[in-house]
Amino acid sequence: MKVDVLLGLQWGDEGKGKIVDVLTPRYDVVARFQGGPNAGHTLEFDGKKYILRSIPSGIFQGGKINIIGNGVVLDPLLFREEAESLAKAGHDLTDRLFISKKAHLILPTHRLLDTAYEAAKGTGKIGTTGKGIGPAYTDKVSRNGVRVGDILHGFETKYKAAKARHETILKSLNYPCDISRQEAEWLEALEYLKRFTLIDSEYTVNACLKEGKSILAEGAQGTMLDIDFGSYPFVTSSNTVCAGCCTGLGISPRNIGEVYGIFKAYCTRVGSGPFPTELTDETGETMCDIGHEFGSVTGRKRRTGWIDLVALKYAVMINGVSRLIMMKSDVLDGFETIKACVAYVVDGKETDAFPYEADDSIEPVYVELPGWQTNMSEMRSEDEFPEEFNAYLTFLEEELGVPVTIVSVGPDREQTIIRYTEEE
Ligand code: GDP
Ligand code: IMO
Ligand code: MG
């Protein structure tokens, strides 16, 4: 058995949560491999809506095993909030959610540092989610982190040392640092974490593979937010790309199976940073209104724009995408014309490569395709697709060189159309 990976190809919020939930019945195990509560993965079914931050999206169908891998950074306070609200809704996870001992903890002072660093950057700020993600990964890489497994071994000493270091930095940034209230709650939440089985997830995952169990790895954020390949420095602090699945779960690249690359029929971005196809006009507003483009974690308005095939081709290449999934097709239902960016003009020269220094001077080159002007949200089979929509799909498949195997036409689990290769 191999591990199939599902990851975002744009700047996040592509609809990963919805599709992981749809695909869960095909798998025995669902595992998150990176990111933390900066993620907001939305699932809708049976008239209910759930937003997951740290917990994998495979928890709702068929009592499957769910794993929070070593590549994740975990805030016990937000985790408890999430797990308790799910338990209240009838989804108690204590027996089927396992947490890697090697996942790093987000401390209360990491959150303060996140805010302090952003304030210090002024107009150059990243526009982070403020969840302490960057500082927690910084401590991991600088070998100063506190891990989930430390709850069981020598926590006090490691925690105190990290906190003292953070306080010194916060003081140097003139940032007020009274965390007594949050700290008490955080420490209580740490106790709550002990209800869950803390595991050496690399052994668990590899044992599952040996036993013939199928695994779906769930990415967070998107390729263009990857720490190495995204629009640096306007990125998150982890490897959101396929390689992150190997380091974030402890599996060999030889054990990667299908790579599902998920994208919106248009494009969005939340936070600062380059966005070559951004629309700041009425068309962009319309996309935002129809697509309800507001961050599921922060509530921030998402920036919107046309699909960017330069960035998508780059993402397909980096991840070795074998199957594409197109989301939010219904949002474009009313558009007379659809535009797709096929190249950029950078310094007067046309290119189809994502530039090292992506800035506002990039001019997108568009092709125009006729819109389908049909309500797709009730469609349940590709036989119902309008001709113009099929033409859009074929165009994307030819440009990207990978088949689009799933099309989503609404937020609900049922509003998902599985296409040819998926049924083989
Ligand atoms: P994720 O972070 O990749 O899981 O995506 P988010 O949940 O942050 O954002 C996707 C948003 O689009 C959520 O509000 C979903 O409910 C919604 N959504 C997902 N698929 C579709 C779709 O096909 N059509 C529409 N209109 N909304 C969708
Ligand atoms: P999901 O998993 C969209 C963005 C933030 C900011 C940058 C860095 O729901 O797709 P961070 O808090 O990670 O240090 O912020 O990354 N960002 C996301 N944008 N979806 C997400 O997650 C994101 N997680 C982080 O807005 O620009
Ligand atoms: Mg999201």
GROMACS .gro file of C-alpha atoms and ligand atoms in nm:
model
  480
    1MET     CA    1   0.000   0.000   0.000
    2LYS     CA    2   0.103   0.359  -0.061
    3VAL     CA    3   0.021   0.692   0.095
    4ASP     CA    4  -0.194   0.916  -0.123
    5VAL     CA    5  -0.143   1.286  -0.062
    6LEU     CA    6  -0.399   1.563  -0.100
    7LEU     CA    7  -0.257   1.914  -0.104
    8GLY     CA    8  -0.340   2.270  -0.206
    9LEU     CA    9  -0.192   2.409  -0.529
   10GLN     CA   10  -0.269   2.777  -0.472
   11TRP     CA   11  -0.250   3.005  -0.166
   12GLY     CA   12  -0.462   2.784   0.062
   13ASP     CA   13  -0.838   2.750   0.120
   14GLU     CA   14  -0.884   2.547  -0.198
   15GLY     CA   15  -1.136   2.316  -0.028
   16LYS     CA   16  -0.901   2.049   0.107
   17GLY     CA   17  -1.121   1.968   0.408
   18LYS     CA   18  -1.427   1.902   0.196
   19ILE     CA   19  -1.247   1.662  -0.039
   20VAL     CA   20  -1.058   1.475   0.235
   21ASP     CA   21  -1.400   1.407   0.389
   22VAL     CA   22  -1.538   1.292   0.053
   23LEU     CA   23  -1.240   1.057  -0.003
   24THR     CA   24  -1.224   0.921   0.354
   25PRO     CA   25  -1.444   0.612   0.288
   26ARG     CA   26  -1.170   0.485   0.051
   27TYR     CA   27  -0.901   0.492   0.322
   28ASP     CA   28  -0.823   0.330   0.657
   29VAL     CA   29  -0.620   0.619   0.796
   30VAL     CA   30  -0.618   0.998   0.746
   31ALA     CA   31  -0.311   1.192   0.864
   32ARG     CA   32  -0.219   1.562   0.880
   33PHE     CA   33   0.151   1.618   0.805
   34GLN     CA   34   0.224   1.990   0.856
   35GLY     CA   35   0.085   2.327   0.960
   36GLY     CA   36  -0.123   2.387   1.266
   37PRO     CA   37  -0.425   2.592   1.371
   38ASN     CA   38  -0.348   2.844   1.099
   39ALA     CA   39  -0.550   2.600   0.886
   40GLY     CA   40  -0.927   2.621   0.865
   41HIS     CA   41  -1.076   2.325   0.679
   42THR     CA   42  -1.451   2.347   0.621
   43LEU     CA   43  -1.681   2.047   0.581
   44GLU     CA   44  -2.053   2.056   0.518
   45PHE     CA   45  -2.294   1.762   0.523
   46ASP     CA   46  -2.643   1.683   0.654
   47GLY     CA   47  -2.710   2.055   0.691
   48LYS     CA   48  -2.420   2.097   0.936
   49LYS     CA   49  -2.094   2.284   0.897
   50TYR     CA   50  -1.765   2.207   1.075
   51ILE     CA   51  -1.436   2.397   1.065
   52LEU     CA   52  -1.129   2.192   1.156
   53ARG     CA   53  -0.795   2.349   1.243
   54SER     CA   54  -0.558   2.084   1.376
   55ILE     CA   55  -0.774   1.772   1.360
   56PRO     CA   56  -0.767   1.581   1.030
   57SER     CA   57  -1.077   1.597   0.809
   58GLY     CA   58  -1.117   1.217   0.811
   59ILE     CA   59  -1.304   1.204   1.142
   60PHE     CA   60  -1.661   1.208   1.017
   61GLN     CA   61  -1.690   0.900   0.799
   62GLY     CA   62  -1.674   0.543   0.923
   63GLY     CA   63  -1.472   0.564   1.244
   64LYS     CA   64  -1.137   0.578   1.062
   65ILE     CA   65  -0.803   0.625   1.238
   66ASN     CA   66  -0.685   0.986   1.229
   67ILE     CA   67  -0.330   1.095   1.302
   68ILE     CA   68  -0.171   1.431   1.379
   69GLY     CA   69   0.181   1.379   1.244
   70ASN     CA   70   0.520   1.496   1.365
   71GLY     CA   71   0.529   1.779   1.109
   72VAL     CA   72   0.235   1.956   1.273
   73VAL     CA   73   0.262   2.231   1.538
   74LEU     CA   74  -0.008   2.193   1.800
   75ASP     CA   75  -0.164   2.449   2.032
   76PRO     CA   76  -0.320   2.245   2.316
   77LEU     CA   77  -0.567   2.521   2.397
   78LEU     CA   78  -0.709   2.544   2.045
   79PHE     CA   79  -0.690   2.167   2.013
   80ARG     CA   80  -0.901   2.120   2.328
   81GLU     CA   81  -1.154   2.376   2.204
   82GLU     CA   82  -1.181   2.189   1.874
   83ALA     CA   83  -1.197   1.838   2.024
   84GLU     CA   84  -1.450   1.940   2.292
   85SER     CA   85  -1.683   2.106   2.045
   86LEU     CA   86  -1.668   1.795   1.824
   87ALA     CA   87  -1.739   1.571   2.125
   88LYS     CA   88  -2.041   1.790   2.208
   89ALA     CA   89  -2.165   1.742   1.853
   90GLY     CA   90  -2.145   1.364   1.903
   91HIS     CA   91  -1.797   1.301   1.760
   92ASP     CA   92  -1.583   1.181   2.048
   93LEU     CA   93  -1.235   1.121   1.909
   94THR     CA   94  -1.037   0.997   2.208
   95ASP     CA   95  -1.023   0.639   2.076
   96ARG     CA   96  -0.941   0.714   1.714
   97LEU     CA   97  -0.728   1.026   1.708
   98PHE     CA   98  -0.358   0.970   1.766
   99ILE     CA   99  -0.100   1.242   1.813
  100SER     CA  100   0.269   1.221   1.731
  101LYS     CA  101   0.500   1.272   2.026
  102LYS     CA  102   0.734   1.450   1.787
  103ALA     CA  103   0.482   1.721   1.694
  104HIS     CA  104   0.591   2.054   1.840
  105LEU     CA  105   0.385   2.254   2.087
  106ILE     CA  106   0.277   2.612   2.026
  107LEU     CA  107   0.336   2.792   2.355
  108PRO     CA  108   0.140   3.100   2.471
  109THR     CA  109   0.456   3.307   2.417
  110HIS     CA  110   0.478   3.186   2.054
  111ARG     CA  111   0.148   3.360   1.986
  112LEU     CA  112   0.278   3.682   2.143
  113LEU     CA  113   0.598   3.659   1.940
  114ASP     CA  114   0.393   3.614   1.621
  115THR     CA  115   0.204   3.938   1.694
  116ALA     CA  116   0.520   4.120   1.804
  117TYR     CA  117   0.717   4.022   1.490
  118GLU     CA  118   0.428   4.129   1.270
  119ALA     CA  119   0.404   4.465   1.449
  120ALA     CA  120   0.779   4.513   1.409
  121LYS     CA  121   0.752   4.452   1.032
  122GLY     CA  122   0.505   4.740   0.998
  123THR     CA  123   0.382   4.776   0.640
  124GLY     CA  124   0.598   4.478   0.536
  125LYS     CA  125   0.399   4.243   0.759
  126ILE     CA  126   0.315   3.893   0.634
  127GLY     CA  127  -0.045   3.907   0.752
  128THR     CA  128  -0.010   3.585   0.951
  129THR     CA  129  -0.301   3.415   1.121
  130GLY     CA  130  -0.149   3.518   1.457
  131LYS     CA  131  -0.150   3.162   1.586
  132GLY     CA  132   0.220   3.144   1.669
  133ILE     CA  133   0.305   2.921   1.372
  134GLY     CA  134   0.627   3.095   1.262
  135PRO     CA  135   0.779   3.121   1.612
  136ALA     CA  136   0.691   2.757   1.692
  137TYR     CA  137   0.861   2.628   1.374
  138THR     CA  138   1.153   2.865   1.437
  139ASP     CA  139   1.209   2.700   1.776
  140LYS     CA  140   1.184   2.356   1.617
  141VAL     CA  141   1.452   2.434   1.360
  142SER     CA  142   1.678   2.613   1.609
  143ARG     CA  143   1.650   2.307   1.834
  144ASN     CA  144   1.476   2.492   2.115
  145GLY     CA  145   1.127   2.352   2.069
  146VAL     CA  146   0.904   2.175   2.320
  147ARG     CA  147   0.742   1.862   2.178
  148VAL     CA  148   0.418   1.684   2.260
  149GLY     CA  149   0.618   1.387   2.396
  150ASP     CA  150   0.786   1.619   2.645
  151ILE     CA  151   0.458   1.626   2.838
  152LEU     CA  152   0.561   1.279   2.949
  153HIS     CA  153   0.934   1.353   3.004
  154GLY     CA  154   1.091   1.662   3.162
  155PHE     CA  155   0.834   1.916   3.045
  156GLU     CA  156   0.892   2.177   3.322
  157THR     CA  157   1.257   2.243   3.244
  158LYS     CA  158   1.209   2.265   2.868
  159TYR     CA  159   0.901   2.483   2.897
  160LYS     CA  160   1.060   2.725   3.145
  161ALA     CA  161   1.372   2.763   2.931
  162ALA     CA  162   1.166   2.835   2.617
  163LYS     CA  163   0.940   3.079   2.799
  164ALA     CA  164   1.235   3.268   2.949
  165ARG     CA  165   1.394   3.298   2.607
  166HIS     CA  166   1.073   3.426   2.456
  167GLU     CA  167   1.028   3.681   2.735
  168THR     CA  168   1.372   3.822   2.668
  169ILE     CA  169   1.293   3.863   2.297
  170LEU     CA  170   0.953   4.018   2.373
  171LYS     CA  171   1.116   4.266   2.611
  172SER     CA  172   1.369   4.363   2.345
  173LEU     CA  173   1.077   4.431   2.111
  174ASN     CA  174   0.904   4.639   2.381
  175TYR     CA  175   0.612   4.403   2.366
  176PRO     CA  176   0.402   4.359   2.684
  177CYS     CA  177   0.428   4.005   2.809
  178ASP     CA  178   0.180   3.912   3.079
  179ILE     CA  179   0.067   3.563   2.992
  180SER     CA  180  -0.044   3.449   3.339
  181ARG     CA  181  -0.410   3.396   3.242
  182GLN     CA  182  -0.344   3.227   2.905
  183GLU     CA  183  -0.068   3.020   3.063
  184ALA     CA  184  -0.295   2.870   3.330
  185GLU     CA  185  -0.552   2.774   3.065
  186TRP     CA  186  -0.282   2.644   2.833
  187LEU     CA  187  -0.136   2.422   3.106
  188GLU     CA  188  -0.483   2.282   3.179
  189ALA     CA  189  -0.527   2.209   2.810
  190LEU     CA  190  -0.196   2.026   2.815
  191GLU     CA  191  -0.343   1.787   3.071
  192TYR     CA  192  -0.640   1.735   2.839
  193LEU     CA  193  -0.401   1.630   2.563
  194LYS     CA  194  -0.300   1.329   2.775
  195ARG     CA  195  -0.644   1.171   2.716
  196PHE     CA  196  -0.530   1.099   2.364
  197THR     CA  197  -0.281   0.831   2.271
  198LEU     CA  198   0.054   0.994   2.206
  199ILE     CA  199   0.243   0.785   1.954
  200ASP     CA  200   0.565   0.745   1.757
  201SER     CA  201   0.359   0.813   1.447
  202GLU     CA  202   0.635   0.715   1.202
  203TYR     CA  203   0.615   0.359   1.337
  204THR     CA  204   0.235   0.361   1.335
  205VAL     CA  205   0.214   0.489   0.977
  206ASN     CA  206   0.473   0.242   0.845
  207ALA     CA  207   0.313  -0.047   1.034
  208CYS     CA  208  -0.022   0.046   0.875
  209LEU     CA  209   0.140   0.036   0.530
  210LYS     CA  210   0.290  -0.305   0.602
  211GLU     CA  211  -0.048  -0.438   0.709
  212GLY     CA  212  -0.196  -0.322   0.379
  213LYS     CA  213  -0.389  -0.029   0.522
  214SER     CA  214  -0.450   0.267   0.293
  215ILE     CA  215  -0.352   0.615   0.408
  216LEU     CA  216  -0.459   0.959   0.292
  217ALA     CA  217  -0.225   1.242   0.392
  218GLU     CA  218  -0.399   1.579   0.430
  219GLY     CA  219  -0.205   1.894   0.354
  220ALA     CA  220  -0.271   2.235   0.499
  221GLN     CA  221  -0.215   2.578   0.336
  222GLY     CA  222  -0.106   2.558  -0.029
  223THR     CA  223   0.201   2.522  -0.249
  224MET     CA  224   0.237   2.897  -0.301
  225LEU     CA  225   0.264   2.935   0.079
  226ASP     CA  226   0.543   2.674   0.106
  227ILE     CA  227   0.848   2.794   0.303
  228ASP     CA  228   1.086   2.699   0.018
  229PHE     CA  229   0.883   2.730  -0.300
  230GLY     CA  230   0.610   2.980  -0.211
  231SER     CA  231   0.614   3.356  -0.261
  232TYR     CA  232   0.880   3.407   0.008
  233PRO     CA  233   0.874   3.581   0.254
  234PHE     CA  234   0.494   3.593   0.227
  235VAL     CA  235   0.456   3.227   0.313
  236THR     CA  236   0.389   3.003   0.608
  237SER     CA  237   0.671   2.830   0.797
  238SER     CA  238   0.635   2.469   0.686
  239ASN     CA  239   0.677   2.258   0.373
  240THR     CA  240   0.327   2.242   0.236
  241VAL     CA  241   0.442   2.052  -0.074
  242CYS     CA  242   0.441   1.676  -0.127
  243ALA     CA  243   0.791   1.637   0.018
  244GLY     CA  244   0.651   1.771   0.346
  245CYS     CA  245   0.440   1.457   0.367
  246CYS     CA  246   0.757   1.242   0.387
  247THR     CA  247   0.918   1.450   0.661
  248GLY     CA  248   0.590   1.524   0.837
  249LEU     CA  249   0.486   1.161   0.871
  250GLY     CA  250   0.812   0.967   0.843
  251ILE     CA  251   0.740   0.785   0.519
  252SER     CA  252   0.971   0.714   0.230
  253PRO     CA  253   0.919   0.895  -0.104
  254ARG     CA  254   0.891   0.545  -0.251
  255ASN     CA  255   0.570   0.503  -0.054
  256ILE     CA  256   0.390   0.800  -0.207
  257GLY     CA  257   0.104   0.694  -0.433
  258GLU     CA  258  -0.139   0.937  -0.593
  259VAL     CA  259  -0.081   1.308  -0.545
  260TYR     CA  260  -0.413   1.492  -0.549
  261GLY     CA  261  -0.364   1.859  -0.634
  262ILE     CA  262  -0.661   2.075  -0.545
  263PHE     CA  263  -0.739   2.419  -0.686
  264LYS     CA  264  -1.024   2.666  -0.719
  265ALA     CA  265  -1.170   2.742  -1.064
  266TYR     CA  266  -1.036   3.093  -0.992
  267CYS     CA  267  -0.785   3.200  -0.726
  268THR     CA  268  -0.776   3.354  -0.380
  269ARG     CA  269  -0.519   3.465  -0.128
  270VAL     CA  270  -0.550   3.591   0.230
  271GLY     CA  271  -0.278   3.801   0.391
  272SER     CA  272  -0.006   4.005   0.220
  273GLY     CA  273   0.216   3.911  -0.073
  274PRO     CA  274   0.220   3.890  -0.450
  275PHE     CA  275  -0.093   3.778  -0.632
  276PRO     CA  276  -0.037   3.843  -1.005
  277THR     CA  277  -0.396   3.778  -1.118
  278GLU     CA  278  -0.562   3.969  -0.835
  279LEU     CA  279  -0.875   4.162  -0.931
  280THR     CA  280  -0.940   4.474  -0.728
  281ASP     CA  281  -1.243   4.569  -0.938
  282GLU     CA  282  -1.609   4.475  -0.943
  283THR     CA  283  -1.538   4.131  -1.093
  284GLY     CA  284  -1.315   4.052  -0.794
  285GLU     CA  285  -1.587   4.171  -0.556
  286THR     CA  286  -1.842   3.951  -0.733
  287MET     CA  287  -1.615   3.646  -0.695
  288CYS     CA  288  -1.570   3.729  -0.327
  289ASP     CA  289  -1.947   3.768  -0.270
  290ILE     CA  290  -2.055   3.458  -0.459
  291GLY     CA  291  -1.768   3.246  -0.324
  292HIS     CA  292  -1.812   3.376   0.035
  293GLU     CA  293  -1.442   3.439   0.038
  294PHE     CA  294  -1.378   3.516   0.404
  295GLY     CA  295  -1.113   3.332   0.606
  296SER     CA  296  -1.258   3.043   0.806
  297VAL     CA  297  -1.012   3.105   1.094
  298THR     CA  298  -0.960   3.481   1.096
  299GLY     CA  299  -1.276   3.599   0.911
  300ARG     CA  300  -1.047   3.816   0.694
  301LYS     CA  301  -1.169   3.900   0.344
  302ARG     CA  302  -0.982   3.690   0.089
  303ARG     CA  303  -0.833   3.861  -0.214
  304THR     CA  304  -0.971   3.716  -0.539
  305GLY     CA  305  -0.856   3.685  -0.900
  306TRP     CA  306  -0.857   3.473  -1.216
  307ILE     CA  307  -0.696   3.130  -1.227
  308ASP     CA  308  -0.317   3.152  -1.260
  309LEU     CA  309  -0.176   2.872  -1.476
  310VAL     CA  310   0.184   2.992  -1.435
  311ALA     CA  311   0.159   2.936  -1.060
  312LEU     CA  312  -0.048   2.618  -1.104
  313LYS     CA  313   0.199   2.462  -1.349
  314TYR     CA  314   0.476   2.536  -1.103
  315ALA     CA  315   0.275   2.370  -0.824
  316VAL     CA  316   0.198   2.064  -1.040
  317MET     CA  317   0.571   2.030  -1.116
  318ILE     CA  318   0.694   2.065  -0.756
  319ASN     CA  319   0.440   1.818  -0.620
  320GLY     CA  320   0.431   1.564  -0.902
  321VAL     CA  321   0.053   1.595  -0.910
  322SER     CA  322  -0.114   1.290  -1.065
  323ARG     CA  323  -0.479   1.395  -1.027
  324LEU     CA  324  -0.638   1.736  -1.020
  325ILE     CA  325  -0.945   1.841  -0.827
  326MET     CA  326  -1.130   2.158  -0.928
  327MET     CA  327  -1.332   2.335  -0.660
  328LYS     CA  328  -1.592   2.610  -0.651
  329SER     CA  329  -1.680   2.578  -1.019
  330ASP     CA  330  -2.030   2.703  -0.930
  331VAL     CA  331  -1.887   3.041  -0.829
  332LEU     CA  332  -1.818   3.117  -1.196
  333ASP     CA  333  -2.166   3.005  -1.310
  334GLY     CA  334  -2.286   3.358  -1.390
  335PHE     CA  335  -1.977   3.485  -1.572
  336GLU     CA  336  -2.010   3.563  -1.941
  337THR     CA  337  -1.636   3.528  -1.997
  338ILE     CA  338  -1.373   3.339  -1.795
  339LYS     CA  339  -1.011   3.446  -1.805
  340ALA     CA  340  -0.709   3.227  -1.743
  341CYS     CA  341  -0.355   3.359  -1.700
  342VAL     CA  342  -0.117   3.161  -1.925
  343ALA     CA  343   0.200   3.371  -1.892
  344TYR     CA  344   0.346   3.674  -1.717
  345VAL     CA  345   0.521   3.975  -1.860
  346VAL     CA  346   0.819   4.048  -1.634
  347ASP     CA  347   1.054   4.338  -1.721
  348GLY     CA  348   0.899   4.355  -2.067
  349LYS     CA  349   0.959   3.984  -2.139
  350GLU     CA  350   0.697   3.713  -2.153
  351THR     CA  351   0.762   3.408  -1.933
  352ASP     CA  352   0.575   3.103  -1.811
  353ALA     CA  353   0.802   3.061  -1.506
  354PHE     CA  354   0.709   3.185  -1.159
  355PRO     CA  355   0.971   3.457  -1.098
  356TYR     CA  356   1.217   3.463  -0.809
  357GLU     CA  357   1.110   3.814  -0.718
  358ALA     CA  358   0.735   3.807  -0.765
  359ASP     CA  359   0.611   4.160  -0.715
  360ASP     CA  360   0.333   4.395  -0.825
  361SER     CA  361   0.509   4.470  -1.156
  362ILE     CA  362   0.410   4.131  -1.303
  363GLU     CA  363   0.158   4.169  -1.585
  364PRO     CA  364  -0.057   3.861  -1.642
  365VAL     CA  365  -0.125   3.747  -2.000
  366TYR     CA  366  -0.478   3.614  -2.031
  367VAL     CA  367  -0.672   3.393  -2.265
  368GLU     CA  368  -1.049   3.429  -2.261
  369LEU     CA  369  -1.296   3.145  -2.268
  370PRO     CA  370  -1.674   3.164  -2.292
  371GLY     CA  371  -1.855   3.120  -1.958
  372TRP     CA  372  -2.115   2.842  -1.920
  373GLN     CA  373  -2.381   3.066  -1.764
  374THR     CA  374  -2.566   2.767  -1.618
  375ASN     CA  375  -2.639   2.684  -1.256
  376MET     CA  376  -2.410   2.388  -1.183
  377SER     CA  377  -2.477   2.353  -0.810
  378GLU     CA  378  -2.750   2.088  -0.857
  379MET     CA  379  -2.548   1.879  -1.103
  380ARG     CA  380  -2.438   1.534  -0.984
  381SER     CA  381  -2.289   1.380  -1.299
  382GLU     CA  382  -2.041   1.498  -1.559
  383ASP     CA  383  -2.297   1.407  -1.827
  384GLU     CA  384  -2.482   1.722  -1.720
  385PHE     CA  385  -2.184   1.953  -1.772
  386PRO     CA  386  -2.247   2.235  -2.019
  387GLU     CA  387  -2.032   2.241  -2.332
  388GLU     CA  388  -1.845   2.556  -2.228
  389PHE     CA  389  -1.761   2.403  -1.890
  390ASN     CA  390  -1.620   2.092  -2.059
  391ALA     CA  391  -1.416   2.321  -2.282
  392TYR     CA  392  -1.276   2.497  -1.970
  393LEU     CA  393  -1.185   2.158  -1.816
  394THR     CA  394  -1.018   2.035  -2.135
  395PHE     CA  395  -0.823   2.360  -2.163
  396LEU     CA  396  -0.696   2.324  -1.804
  397GLU     CA  397  -0.608   1.957  -1.850
  398GLU     CA  398  -0.411   2.036  -2.164
  399GLU     CA  399  -0.228   2.329  -2.004
  400LEU     CA  400  -0.146   2.139  -1.686
  401GLY     CA  401  -0.095   1.794  -1.838
  402VAL     CA  402  -0.291   1.617  -1.563
  403PRO     CA  403  -0.655   1.498  -1.560
  404VAL     CA  404  -0.918   1.674  -1.351
  405THR     CA  405  -1.076   1.379  -1.175
  406ILE     CA  406  -1.309   1.552  -0.929
  407VAL     CA  407  -1.521   1.864  -0.978
  408SER     CA  408  -1.689   2.039  -0.687
  409VAL     CA  409  -2.005   2.243  -0.748
  410GLY     CA  410  -2.095   2.352  -0.396
  411PRO     CA  411  -1.979   2.333  -0.033
  412ASP     CA  412  -2.183   2.024   0.059
  413ARG     CA  413  -2.034   1.674   0.054
  414GLU     CA  414  -2.302   1.575  -0.199
  415GLN     CA  415  -2.205   1.853  -0.439
  416THR     CA  416  -1.909   1.656  -0.569
  417ILE     CA  417  -1.873   1.496  -0.910
  418ILE     CA  418  -1.626   1.212  -0.955
  419ARG     CA  419  -1.501   1.189  -1.314
  420TYR     CA  420  -1.374   0.906  -1.531
  421THR     CA  421  -1.030   0.803  -1.402
  422GLU     CA  422  -1.155   0.800  -1.043
  423GLU     CA  423  -1.402   0.526  -1.123
  424GLU     CA  424  -1.161   0.294  -1.296
  425GDP     P1  425  -0.946   2.443   0.295
  425GDP     O1  426  -0.872   2.525   0.393
  425GDP     O2  427  -0.865   2.411   0.173
  425GDP     O3  428  -1.011   2.321   0.354
  425GDP     O4  429  -1.065   2.536   0.241
  425GDP     P2  430  -1.160   2.631   0.333
  425GDP     O5  431  -1.256   2.547   0.406
  425GDP     O6  432  -1.078   2.727   0.411
  425GDP     O7  433  -1.229   2.718   0.219
  425GDP     C1  434  -1.309   2.662   0.122
  425GDP     C2  435  -1.448   2.727   0.134
  425GDP     O8  436  -1.522   2.699   0.017
  425GDP     C3  437  -1.530   2.671   0.249
  425GDP     O9  438  -1.616   2.771   0.298
  425GDP     C4  439  -1.610   2.558   0.182
  425GDP    O10  440  -1.732   2.530   0.249
  425GDP     C5  441  -1.637   2.621   0.047
  425GDP     N1  442  -1.647   2.526  -0.065
  425GDP     C6  443  -1.578   2.412  -0.087
  425GDP     N2  444  -1.608   2.361  -0.209
  425GDP     C7  445  -1.696   2.446  -0.265
  425GDP     C8  446  -1.761   2.450  -0.392
  425GDP    O11  447  -1.742   2.367  -0.479
  425GDP     N3  448  -1.845   2.557  -0.416
  425GDP     C9  449  -1.868   2.654  -0.324
  425GDP     N4  450  -1.949   2.752  -0.355
  425GDP     N5  451  -1.807   2.652  -0.202
  425GDP    C10  452  -1.722   2.552  -0.175
  426IMO     P1  453  -0.570   2.635   0.497
  426IMO     O1  454  -0.512   2.504   0.545
  426IMO     C1  455  -0.493   3.041   0.357
  426IMO     C2  456  -0.141   3.243   0.525
  426IMO     C3  457  -0.164   3.363   0.616
  426IMO     C4  458  -0.038   3.443   0.586
  426IMO     C5  459   0.069   3.335   0.571
  426IMO     C6  460   0.148   3.308   0.697
  426IMO     O2  461  -0.701   2.666   0.558
  426IMO     O3  462  -0.568   2.643   0.349
  426IMO     P2  463   0.096   3.185   0.927
  426IMO     O4  464  -0.008   3.210   1.031
  426IMO     O5  465   0.091   3.047   0.869
  426IMO     O6  466   0.233   3.221   0.972
  426IMO     O7  467   0.061   3.287   0.807
  426IMO     O8  468  -0.002   3.217   0.534
  426IMO     N1  469  -0.212   3.119   0.566
  426IMO     C7  470  -0.319   3.070   0.503
  426IMO     N2  471  -0.390   3.119   0.399
  426IMO     N3  472  -0.523   2.919   0.410
  426IMO     C8  473  -0.451   2.870   0.512
  426IMO     O9  474  -0.469   2.745   0.559
  426IMO     C9  475  -0.345   2.947   0.566
  426IMO     N4  476  -0.256   2.929   0.666
  426IMO    C10  477  -0.175   3.034   0.664
  426IMO    O10  478  -0.281   3.433   0.580
  426IMO    O11  479  -0.050   3.507   0.462
  427MG      MG  480  -0.887   2.709   0.490
   0.00000   0.00000   0.00000
